[in-house]
Coordinates of N, CA and C in Angstrom, one line a residue:
Chain C
S1 N 95.8 -119.7 -84.3 CA 95.2 -119.4 -83.0 C 93.7 -119.4 -83.2
Q2 N 93.0 -119.7 -82.1 CA 91.5 -119.9 -82.2 C 90.9 -118.6 -81.6
Q3 N 89.9 -118.1 -82.3 CA 89.3 -116.9 -82.0 C 88.0 -117.1 -81.3
G4 N 87.2 -118.1 -81.7 CA 85.9 -118.3 -81.2 C 85.7 -119.5 -80.2
E5 N 84.9 -119.3 -79.2 CA 84.5 -120.3 -78.4 C 83.0 -120.5 -78.4
E6 N 82.5 -121.7 -78.4 CA 81.0 -121.9 -78.5 C 80.5 -122.6 -77.3
D7 N 79.3 -122.3 -77.0 CA 78.7 -123.0 -75.9 C 77.2 -123.2 -76.3
P8 N 76.6 -124.3 -75.9 CA 77.2 -125.4 -75.1 C 78.1 -126.2 -76.1
Q9 N 78.9 -127.0 -75.5 CA 79.8 -127.9 -76.3 C 78.9 -129.0 -76.9
A10 N 77.8 -129.4 -76.2 CA 76.9 -130.4 -76.7 C 75.5 -130.1 -76.3
L11 N 74.6 -130.4 -77.1 CA 73.2 -130.1 -76.9 C 72.3 -131.2 -77.4
S12 N 71.4 -131.7 -76.6 CA 70.5 -132.8 -77.0 C 69.1 -132.3 -76.8
I13 N 68.3 -132.3 -77.9 CA 66.9 -131.8 -77.8 C 66.0 -132.8 -78.5
Q14 N 64.7 -132.6 -78.3 CA 63.7 -133.4 -79.0 C 63.3 -132.7 -80.3
E15 N 63.0 -133.6 -81.3 CA 62.5 -133.0 -82.6 C 61.4 -132.0 -82.4
G16 N 61.4 -130.9 -83.1 CA 60.4 -129.9 -82.9 C 60.8 -128.8 -82.0
E17 N 61.7 -129.0 -81.1 CA 62.2 -128.0 -80.2 C 63.1 -127.1 -80.9
N18 N 63.4 -125.9 -80.3 CA 64.4 -125.0 -80.8 C 65.7 -125.3 -80.2
A19 N 66.8 -125.0 -81.0 CA 68.1 -125.2 -80.5 C 68.9 -123.8 -80.6
T20 N 69.5 -123.4 -79.5 CA 70.3 -122.2 -79.5 C 71.7 -122.5 -79.2
M21 N 72.7 -122.0 -80.0 CA 74.1 -122.1 -79.7 C 74.7 -120.7 -79.8
N22 N 75.7 -120.6 -79.0 CA 76.4 -119.2 -78.9 C 77.8 -119.3 -79.2
C23 N 78.3 -118.2 -79.7 CA 79.7 -118.1 -80.1 C 80.3 -116.8 -79.6
S24 N 81.4 -116.8 -78.9 CA 82.1 -115.6 -78.4 C 83.4 -115.6 -79.1
Y25 N 83.8 -114.4 -79.5 CA 85.1 -114.2 -80.1 C 85.9 -113.1 -79.5
K26 N 87.1 -112.9 -79.9 CA 88.0 -112.1 -79.1 C 88.3 -110.7 -79.8
T27 N 88.5 -110.7 -81.1 CA 88.9 -109.4 -81.7 C 87.8 -108.9 -82.6
S28 N 87.9 -107.6 -82.9 CA 86.9 -107.0 -83.8 C 86.8 -107.7 -85.1
I29 N 85.6 -107.8 -85.6 CA 85.4 -108.5 -86.9 C 84.5 -107.7 -87.8
N30 N 84.5 -108.0 -89.1 CA 83.5 -107.3 -90.0 C 82.5 -108.3 -90.5
N31 N 82.6 -109.6 -90.1 CA 81.6 -110.5 -90.5 C 81.8 -111.8 -89.7
L32 N 80.7 -112.6 -89.6 CA 80.8 -113.8 -88.9 C 80.0 -114.8 -89.7
Q33 N 80.5 -116.0 -89.8 CA 79.8 -117.1 -90.5 C 79.5 -118.3 -89.6
W34 N 78.5 -119.0 -90.0 CA 78.1 -120.2 -89.3 C 78.2 -121.4 -90.3
Y35 N 78.8 -122.5 -89.9 CA 78.9 -123.7 -90.7 C 78.3 -124.9 -90.0
R36 N 77.8 -125.9 -90.7 CA 77.4 -127.1 -90.2 C 78.3 -128.2 -90.7
Q37 N 78.5 -129.2 -89.9 CA 79.3 -130.4 -90.3 C 78.6 -131.6 -89.8
N38 N 78.2 -132.4 -90.8 CA 77.7 -133.7 -90.4 C 78.9 -134.6 -90.1
S39 N 78.6 -135.7 -89.4 CA 79.7 -136.5 -88.8 C 80.7 -136.9 -89.8
G40 N 82.0 -136.5 -89.6 CA 83.1 -136.9 -90.5 C 83.0 -136.4 -91.9
R41 N 82.2 -135.4 -92.2 CA 82.1 -134.9 -93.5 C 82.6 -133.5 -93.6
G42 N 82.4 -132.9 -94.8 CA 82.9 -131.5 -95.0 C 81.9 -130.6 -94.4
L43 N 82.3 -129.3 -94.3 CA 81.5 -128.3 -93.7 C 80.6 -127.6 -94.8
V44 N 79.4 -127.2 -94.3 CA 78.5 -126.6 -95.2 C 78.2 -125.2 -94.7
H45 N 78.3 -124.2 -95.5 CA 78.0 -122.8 -95.1 C 76.5 -122.6 -94.9
L46 N 76.2 -122.0 -93.7 CA 74.8 -121.8 -93.4 C 74.4 -120.3 -93.6
I47 N 75.2 -119.4 -93.1 CA 74.8 -118.0 -93.1 C 76.0 -117.1 -92.8
L48 N 76.0 -115.9 -93.3 CA 77.0 -114.9 -93.0 C 76.3 -113.7 -92.5
I49 N 76.8 -113.1 -91.4 CA 76.2 -111.9 -90.9 C 77.3 -110.8 -90.8
R50 N 77.0 -109.6 -91.3 CA 78.0 -108.6 -91.3 C 78.0 -107.8 -90.0
S51 N 79.0 -107.0 -89.7 CA 79.1 -106.3 -88.5 C 78.1 -105.2 -88.3
N52 N 77.5 -104.8 -89.4 CA 76.5 -103.7 -89.3 C 75.1 -104.3 -89.3
E53 N 75.0 -105.6 -89.2 CA 73.7 -106.3 -89.1 C 73.6 -106.9 -87.6
R54 N 72.4 -106.8 -87.1 CA 72.2 -107.3 -85.7 C 71.5 -108.7 -85.8
E55 N 70.8 -108.9 -86.9 CA 70.0 -110.2 -86.9 C 69.8 -110.5 -88.4
K56 N 69.9 -111.8 -88.7 CA 69.6 -112.3 -90.0 C 68.9 -113.6 -90.0
H57 N 68.0 -113.8 -91.0 CA 67.2 -115.1 -91.0 C 67.5 -115.8 -92.3
S58 N 67.5 -117.1 -92.2 CA 67.5 -117.9 -93.4 C 66.7 -119.2 -93.2
G59 N 65.5 -119.3 -93.7 CA 64.7 -120.5 -93.4 C 64.4 -120.6 -91.9
R60 N 64.8 -121.7 -91.4 CA 64.6 -122.0 -89.9 C 65.7 -121.5 -89.1
L61 N 66.7 -120.8 -89.7 CA 67.8 -120.3 -88.9 C 67.7 -118.8 -88.6
R62 N 68.1 -118.4 -87.4 CA 68.1 -117.0 -87.1 C 69.5 -116.8 -86.4
V63 N 70.2 -115.8 -86.9 CA 71.5 -115.5 -86.4 C 71.5 -114.1 -85.8
T64 N 72.1 -113.9 -84.7 CA 72.2 -112.5 -84.1 C 73.7 -112.3 -83.9
L65 N 74.0 -111.0 -84.0 CA 75.4 -110.6 -83.7 C 75.4 -109.3 -82.8
D66 N 76.2 -109.4 -81.8 CA 76.3 -108.3 -80.8 C 77.8 -108.0 -80.8
T67 N 78.2 -107.0 -81.6 CA 79.6 -106.6 -81.7 C 80.1 -106.0 -80.4
S68 N 79.2 -105.4 -79.6 CA 79.7 -104.8 -78.3 C 80.1 -105.9 -77.3
K69 N 79.4 -107.0 -77.4 CA 79.7 -108.2 -76.5 C 80.6 -109.2 -77.2
K70 N 80.9 -109.0 -78.5 CA 81.7 -109.9 -79.2 C 81.1 -111.3 -79.1
S71 N 79.8 -111.4 -79.5 CA 79.1 -112.7 -79.4 C 78.1 -112.8 -80.5
S72 N 77.8 -114.0 -80.9 CA 76.8 -114.3 -81.9 C 76.0 -115.5 -81.4
S73 N 74.8 -115.6 -81.8 CA 74.0 -116.8 -81.5 C 73.3 -117.3 -82.8
L74 N 73.2 -118.6 -82.8 CA 72.5 -119.3 -83.9 C 71.3 -120.1 -83.3
L75 N 70.1 -119.7 -83.8 CA 68.9 -120.4 -83.4 C 68.4 -121.2 -84.5
I76 N 68.1 -122.5 -84.3 CA 67.4 -123.3 -85.2 C 66.0 -123.6 -84.7
T77 N 65.0 -123.2 -85.4 CA 63.7 -123.4 -84.9 C 63.1 -124.7 -85.5
A78 N 62.2 -125.3 -84.7 CA 61.5 -126.5 -85.1 C 62.4 -127.6 -85.6
S79 N 63.3 -128.0 -84.8 CA 64.5 -128.8 -85.2 C 64.0 -130.2 -85.7
R80 N 64.8 -130.7 -86.6 CA 64.5 -132.0 -87.2 C 65.7 -133.0 -87.0
A81 N 65.5 -134.2 -87.1 CA 66.6 -135.2 -86.9 C 67.7 -134.9 -87.8
A82 N 67.4 -134.4 -89.0 CA 68.4 -134.1 -90.0 C 69.3 -132.9 -89.6
D83 N 68.9 -132.2 -88.6 CA 69.7 -131.1 -88.1 C 70.9 -131.6 -87.2
T84 N 70.8 -132.9 -86.8 CA 71.9 -133.4 -86.0 C 73.2 -133.3 -86.7
A85 N 74.2 -132.5 -86.1 CA 75.4 -132.2 -86.7 C 76.2 -131.4 -85.7
S86 N 77.5 -131.0 -86.1 CA 78.2 -130.0 -85.3 C 78.1 -128.7 -86.0
Y87 N 78.1 -127.6 -85.2 CA 77.9 -126.3 -85.7 C 79.1 -125.4 -85.3
F88 N 79.7 -124.8 -86.2 CA 80.9 -123.9 -86.0 C 80.6 -122.5 -86.4
C89 N 81.0 -121.6 -85.5 CA 81.1 -120.2 -86.0 C 82.5 -120.0 -86.6
A90 N 82.6 -119.0 -87.5 CA 83.9 -118.8 -88.1 C 84.1 -117.3 -88.3
T91 N 85.2 -116.8 -87.9 CA 85.5 -115.4 -87.9 C 86.8 -115.1 -88.7
P92 N 86.9 -114.0 -89.4 CA 88.1 -113.7 -90.2 C 89.2 -113.3 -89.3
L93 N 90.4 -113.8 -89.6 CA 91.7 -113.3 -89.0 C 92.6 -112.8 -90.1
G94 N 92.3 -111.6 -90.5 CA 93.1 -111.1 -91.6 C 92.3 -111.3 -92.9
Y95 N 92.9 -110.9 -94.0 CA 92.2 -110.8 -95.3 C 91.8 -112.2 -95.8
Q96 N 92.6 -113.2 -95.6 CA 92.4 -114.5 -96.2 C 92.1 -115.6 -95.2
K97 N 92.3 -115.4 -93.9 CA 92.2 -116.4 -93.0 C 90.9 -116.4 -92.3
V98 N 90.3 -117.6 -92.0 CA 89.1 -117.7 -91.2 C 89.5 -118.7 -90.1
T99 N 89.1 -118.4 -88.9 CA 89.3 -119.3 -87.8 C 87.9 -119.8 -87.3
F100 N 87.9 -121.1 -86.9 CA 86.6 -121.7 -86.5 C 86.6 -121.7 -85.0
G101 N 85.4 -121.6 -84.4 CA 85.1 -121.8 -83.0 C 85.2 -123.2 -82.6
T102 N 85.1 -123.5 -81.4 CA 85.2 -124.8 -80.8 C 84.1 -125.8 -81.2
G103 N 83.0 -125.2 -81.6 CA 81.9 -126.1 -82.1 C 80.9 -126.5 -81.1
T104 N 79.6 -126.6 -81.5 CA 78.6 -127.2 -80.7 C 78.0 -128.4 -81.4
K105 N 78.0 -129.6 -80.7 CA 77.5 -130.8 -81.2 C 76.0 -130.9 -80.9
L106 N 75.2 -130.9 -81.9 CA 73.7 -130.9 -81.6 C 73.2 -132.3 -82.0
Q107 N 72.4 -132.8 -81.1 CA 71.7 -134.1 -81.4 C 70.2 -133.8 -81.3
V108 N 69.5 -134.1 -82.3 CA 68.0 -134.0 -82.3 C 67.4 -135.4 -82.3
I109 N 66.7 -135.6 -81.2 CA 66.1 -137.0 -81.0 C 64.8 -137.1 -81.7
P110 N 64.5 -138.0 -82.5 CA 63.2 -138.1 -83.2 C 62.1 -138.5 -82.2
Chain I
D1 N 78.0 -125.6 -110.9 CA 78.7 -126.6 -110.2 C 79.3 -126.0 -108.9
T2 N 78.7 -126.3 -107.7 CA 79.2 -125.8 -106.5 C 79.9 -126.8 -105.7
E3 N 80.5 -127.8 -106.3 CA 81.2 -128.9 -105.6 C 82.7 -128.7 -105.5
V4 N 83.2 -129.1 -104.4 CA 84.6 -129.3 -104.3 C 84.8 -130.8 -104.1
T5 N 85.6 -131.4 -105.0 CA 85.8 -132.8 -105.0 C 87.2 -133.2 -104.5
Q6 N 87.2 -134.0 -103.5 CA 88.4 -134.5 -102.9 C 88.6 -136.0 -103.1
T7 N 89.8 -136.4 -103.4 CA 90.1 -137.8 -103.6 C 91.5 -138.0 -102.9
P8 N 91.7 -139.2 -102.3 CA 90.7 -140.2 -102.1 C 89.8 -139.9 -100.9
K9 N 88.8 -140.6 -100.6 CA 88.0 -140.4 -99.4 C 88.7 -141.0 -98.2
H10 N 89.3 -142.1 -98.4 CA 90.1 -142.7 -97.2 C 91.5 -143.0 -97.7
L11 N 92.4 -142.9 -96.8 CA 93.8 -143.3 -97.2 C 94.5 -143.8 -95.9
V12 N 95.1 -145.0 -96.1 CA 95.9 -145.6 -95.0 C 97.4 -145.6 -95.6
M13 N 98.3 -145.1 -94.9 CA 99.7 -145.1 -95.4 C 100.7 -145.3 -94.3
G14 N 101.8 -145.9 -94.6 CA 102.8 -146.2 -93.7 C 103.7 -144.9 -93.5
M15 N 104.5 -144.9 -92.5 CA 105.3 -143.8 -92.2 C 106.4 -143.5 -93.3
T16 N 106.7 -144.5 -94.1 CA 107.7 -144.3 -95.1 C 107.1 -144.0 -96.5
N17 N 105.8 -144.1 -96.6 CA 105.1 -143.9 -97.9 C 105.1 -142.4 -98.3
K18 N 104.9 -142.3 -99.6 CA 104.6 -141.0 -100.2 C 103.2 -141.1 -100.9
K19 N 102.4 -140.2 -100.5 CA 101.0 -140.2 -101.1 C 100.6 -138.7 -101.4
S20 N 99.6 -138.6 -102.2 CA 99.1 -137.2 -102.4 C 97.5 -137.2 -102.3
L21 N 97.1 -136.1 -101.7 CA 95.6 -135.8 -101.7 C 95.3 -134.8 -102.8
K22 N 94.1 -135.0 -103.4 CA 93.8 -134.1 -104.5 C 92.5 -133.4 -104.2
C23 N 92.4 -132.2 -104.8 CA 91.2 -131.4 -104.6 C 90.9 -130.6 -105.9
E24 N 89.6 -130.5 -106.3 CA 89.3 -129.9 -107.5 C 88.0 -129.1 -107.4
Q25 N 88.0 -127.9 -107.9 CA 86.8 -127.1 -107.9 C 86.7 -126.3 -109.3
H26 N 85.4 -126.1 -109.7 CA 85.2 -125.5 -111.0 C 84.2 -124.3 -110.8
M27 N 84.4 -123.6 -109.7 CA 83.5 -122.4 -109.4 C 84.3 -121.1 -109.7
G28 N 85.5 -121.2 -110.2 CA 86.2 -120.0 -110.5 C 86.8 -119.3 -109.3
H29 N 86.8 -120.0 -108.2 CA 87.4 -119.4 -107.0 C 88.9 -119.3 -107.1
R30 N 89.4 -118.2 -106.6 CA 90.8 -117.9 -106.7 C 91.5 -118.2 -105.4
A31 N 90.8 -118.6 -104.4 CA 91.4 -118.9 -103.1 C 91.1 -120.4 -102.8
M32 N 92.1 -121.1 -102.4 CA 91.9 -122.5 -102.1 C 92.7 -122.8 -100.8
Y33 N 92.1 -123.7 -100.0 CA 92.6 -123.9 -98.6 C 92.8 -125.4 -98.3
W34 N 93.8 -125.7 -97.5 CA 93.8 -127.0 -96.8 C 93.7 -126.8 -95.3
Y35 N 92.8 -127.7 -94.8 CA 92.6 -127.7 -93.3 C 92.8 -129.1 -92.8
K36 N 93.2 -129.2 -91.6 CA 93.4 -130.4 -90.9 C 92.4 -130.4 -89.7
Q37 N 91.7 -131.5 -89.5 CA 90.7 -131.6 -88.4 C 90.9 -132.9 -87.7
K38 N 91.2 -132.8 -86.4 CA 91.3 -133.9 -85.5 C 89.9 -134.2 -84.9
A39 N 89.7 -135.4 -84.4 CA 88.4 -135.7 -83.9 C 87.9 -134.8 -82.8
K40 N 86.7 -134.3 -82.9 CA 86.0 -133.5 -81.9 C 86.7 -132.1 -81.8
K41 N 87.4 -131.7 -82.8 CA 88.1 -130.4 -82.8 C 87.6 -129.6 -84.0
P42 N 87.8 -128.3 -84.0 CA 87.4 -127.5 -85.3 C 88.5 -127.7 -86.3
P43 N 88.2 -127.4 -87.6 CA 89.2 -127.4 -88.6 C 90.3 -126.4 -88.3
E44 N 91.6 -126.8 -88.6 CA 92.7 -125.9 -88.4 C 93.3 -125.6 -89.7
L45 N 93.5 -124.3 -90.0 CA 94.1 -123.9 -91.3 C 95.5 -124.4 -91.4
M46 N 95.8 -125.0 -92.6 CA 97.2 -125.4 -92.9 C 97.8 -124.4 -94.0
F47 N 97.2 -124.3 -95.1 CA 97.7 -123.5 -96.2 C 96.6 -122.8 -96.9
V48 N 97.0 -121.6 -97.5 CA 96.1 -120.9 -98.4 C 96.8 -120.6 -99.7
Y49 N 96.1 -120.9 -100.8 CA 96.6 -120.5 -102.1 C 95.7 -119.4 -102.6
S50 N 96.3 -118.3 -103.2 CA 95.6 -117.3 -103.7 C 96.1 -117.0 -105.1
Y51 N 95.3 -117.1 -106.1 CA 95.7 -117.0 -107.5 C 96.9 -117.9 -107.8
E52 N 96.8 -119.1 -107.4 CA 97.7 -120.2 -107.6 C 99.1 -120.0 -106.9
K53 N 99.2 -119.0 -106.1 CA 100.4 -118.8 -105.3 C 100.1 -119.1 -103.8
L54 N 101.1 -119.7 -103.2 CA 101.0 -119.9 -101.7 C 101.1 -118.6 -101.0
S55 N 100.0 -118.3 -100.3 CA 100.0 -117.0 -99.6 C 100.1 -117.2 -98.1
I56 N 99.6 -118.3 -97.6 CA 99.7 -118.6 -96.1 C 100.2 -120.0 -95.9
N57 N 101.2 -120.1 -95.0 CA 101.6 -121.5 -94.5 C 101.6 -121.3 -93.0
E58 N 100.7 -122.0 -92.4 CA 100.6 -121.9 -90.9 C 101.6 -122.7 -90.2
S59 N 102.9 -122.5 -90.5 CA 104.0 -123.2 -89.9 C 103.8 -124.8 -89.9
V60 N 103.4 -125.2 -91.0 CA 103.1 -126.7 -91.2 C 104.4 -127.4 -91.5
P61 N 104.6 -128.6 -90.8 CA 105.9 -129.3 -91.1 C 106.1 -129.6 -92.5
S62 N 107.4 -129.7 -92.9 CA 107.7 -129.9 -94.3 C 107.3 -131.2 -94.9
R63 N 106.9 -132.1 -94.1 CA 106.4 -133.4 -94.6 C 105.1 -133.3 -95.3
F64 N 104.4 -132.1 -95.1 CA 103.3 -131.7 -95.9 C 103.7 -130.7 -97.0
S65 N 103.5 -131.0 -98.2 CA 103.9 -130.1 -99.3 C 102.7 -129.8 -100.2
P66 N 102.2 -128.6 -100.2 CA 101.1 -128.3 -101.1 C 101.6 -127.9 -102.5
E67 N 100.6 -128.0 -103.4 CA 100.9 -127.7 -104.8 C 99.6 -127.2 -105.4
C68 N 99.7 -126.2 -106.2 CA 98.5 -125.7 -107.0 C 98.9 -125.7 -108.4
P69 N 98.6 -126.8 -109.2 CA 99.0 -126.8 -110.6 C 98.3 -125.8 -111.5
N70 N 97.0 -125.6 -111.1 CA 96.3 -124.6 -111.9 C 95.1 -124.0 -111.0
S71 N 94.3 -123.2 -111.5 CA 93.3 -122.5 -110.7 C 92.2 -123.4 -110.2
S72 N 92.1 -124.6 -110.7 CA 91.1 -125.5 -110.3 C 91.6 -126.7 -109.4
L73 N 92.8 -126.9 -109.4 CA 93.4 -128.0 -108.7 C 94.3 -127.7 -107.5
L74 N 94.2 -128.5 -106.5 CA 95.1 -128.3 -105.3 C 95.5 -129.7 -104.8
N75 N 96.8 -129.8 -104.6 CA 97.3 -131.1 -104.1 C 97.9 -130.9 -102.8
L76 N 98.0 -132.0 -102.0 CA 98.8 -132.0 -100.8 C 99.6 -133.3 -100.8
H77 N 100.9 -133.1 -100.9 CA 101.8 -134.2 -101.0 C 102.3 -134.6 -99.6
L78 N 102.3 -135.9 -99.3 CA 102.5 -136.3 -98.0 C 103.8 -137.3 -98.0
H79 N 104.7 -137.1 -97.1 CA 105.9 -137.9 -97.1 C 106.4 -138.0 -95.6
A80 N 106.7 -139.2 -95.2 CA 107.3 -139.5 -93.9 C 106.4 -138.9 -92.8
L81 N 105.1 -139.2 -92.9 CA 104.2 -138.8 -91.9 C 104.3 -139.6 -90.6
Q82 N 103.8 -139.0 -89.5 CA 103.7 -139.6 -88.2 C 102.3 -140.0 -87.9
P83 N 102.2 -141.0 -87.0 CA 100.8 -141.4 -86.6 C 99.9 -140.3 -86.1
E84 N 100.5 -139.3 -85.5 CA 99.7 -138.1 -85.0 C 99.2 -137.2 -86.1
D85 N 99.7 -137.5 -87.4 CA 99.1 -136.8 -88.5 C 97.8 -137.4 -89.0
S86 N 97.4 -138.5 -88.4 CA 96.1 -139.1 -88.8 C 95.0 -138.1 -88.4
A87 N 94.2 -137.8 -89.4 CA 93.1 -136.8 -89.2 C 92.3 -136.7 -90.5
L88 N 91.3 -135.9 -90.5 CA 90.5 -135.6 -91.6 C 91.1 -134.3 -92.3
Y89 N 91.4 -134.5 -93.6 CA 92.0 -133.3 -94.3 C 91.0 -132.8 -95.2
L90 N 90.7 -131.5 -95.0 CA 89.6 -130.8 -95.8 C 90.2 -129.8 -96.7
C91 N 89.7 -129.8 -97.9 CA 90.0 -128.8 -98.9 C 88.8 -127.8 -99.0
A92 N 89.1 -126.6 -99.3 CA 88.0 -125.6 -99.4 C 88.4 -124.6 -100.5
S93 N 87.4 -123.9 -101.0 CA 87.7 -122.8 -102.0 C 86.7 -121.7 -101.7
S94 N 87.1 -120.5 -102.1 CA 86.2 -119.3 -101.9 C 86.7 -118.2 -102.8
Q95 N 85.8 -117.2 -102.9 CA 86.4 -115.9 -103.4 C 87.5 -115.5 -102.5
E96 N 88.3 -114.6 -102.9 CA 89.5 -114.4 -102.2 C 89.3 -113.8 -100.8
Y97 N 88.3 -113.1 -100.6 CA 88.2 -112.4 -99.3 C 87.7 -113.3 -98.2
S98 N 88.2 -113.2 -97.0 CA 87.8 -114.1 -95.9 C 86.4 -113.9 -95.5
G99 N 85.7 -112.9 -96.0 CA 84.3 -112.8 -95.7 C 83.4 -113.4 -96.7
S100 N 84.0 -114.3 -97.5 CA 83.3 -115.0 -98.5 C 82.9 -116.4 -98.0
E101 N 81.8 -116.9 -98.5 CA 81.4 -118.2 -98.2 C 82.4 -119.2 -98.8
A102 N 82.8 -120.2 -97.9 CA 83.8 -121.2 -98.4 C 83.0 -122.5 -98.7
F103 N 83.4 -123.1 -99.7 CA 82.8 -124.4 -100.1 C 83.9 -125.5 -99.8
F104 N 83.4 -126.5 -99.0 CA 84.3 -127.6 -98.6 C 84.1 -128.8 -99.3
G105 N 85.2 -129.6 -99.5 CA 85.0 -131.0 -100.0 C 84.6 -131.9 -98.8
Q106 N 84.4 -133.1 -99.1 CA 84.0 -134.1 -98.1 C 85.2 -134.6 -97.3
G107 N 86.4 -134.2 -97.7 CA 87.5 -134.6 -96.9 C 88.1 -135.9 -97.2
T108 N 89.4 -136.1 -96.8 CA 90.1 -137.3 -96.9 C 90.4 -137.8 -95.5
R109 N 89.9 -139.0 -95.1 CA 90.2 -139.5 -93.8 C 91.6 -140.2 -93.9
L110 N 92.6 -139.7 -93.3 CA 94.0 -140.2 -93.4 C 94.3 -140.9 -92.1
T111 N 94.8 -142.2 -92.3 CA 95.4 -142.9 -91.2 C 96.8 -143.3 -91.5
V112 N 97.7 -142.9 -90.6 CA 99.1 -143.2 -90.7 C 99.5 -144.3 -89.7
V113 N 100.0 -145.4 -90.3 CA 100.3 -146.6 -89.5 C 101.8 -146.8 -89.4

């Protein structure tokens, strides 16, 4: 079963602009992760935020988590062409299972 | 070494063939996963191995048969597949807990003809 839905489904921006994508989920969680997937390749872990954290930064990435609204956002600042990829949020479904959101496909135009 | 290595990268097989996908990691992770990903969809969990034992099978058809020979290796044996099984198959590993960062291989692009 799928827990997370992301919006927008697709996003096209110019290089240097910021990109924001959102993830909504259904059940209570104790952490949320974001992953990036370049076209047809494996996923790369970007950041993990725990339920007691509201905001976390990693380089040009900023993630927020609002557990009352069951939502998270990923902001990529000063985007680059190399950021072109699909981005997925991932939430735990039990001790060993993680389920991925529907994904946002980001295109950064040089 | 933070790599998960999957072989082969591409595989074309007929519906009567038997083939295997292989995955290897040397990070000491005790949880290993198989995911299936169709085009423009998120990865879907198929199997989880924990300490070399199958702990989760997401009601996957028996034509997919996982195997974990040791703590570093994970195989997926394929037999009598259907064209709709064509997809990207991803292997991943992590510490056991679902709140741990997962490391993914580059995937095997499988085409069933």
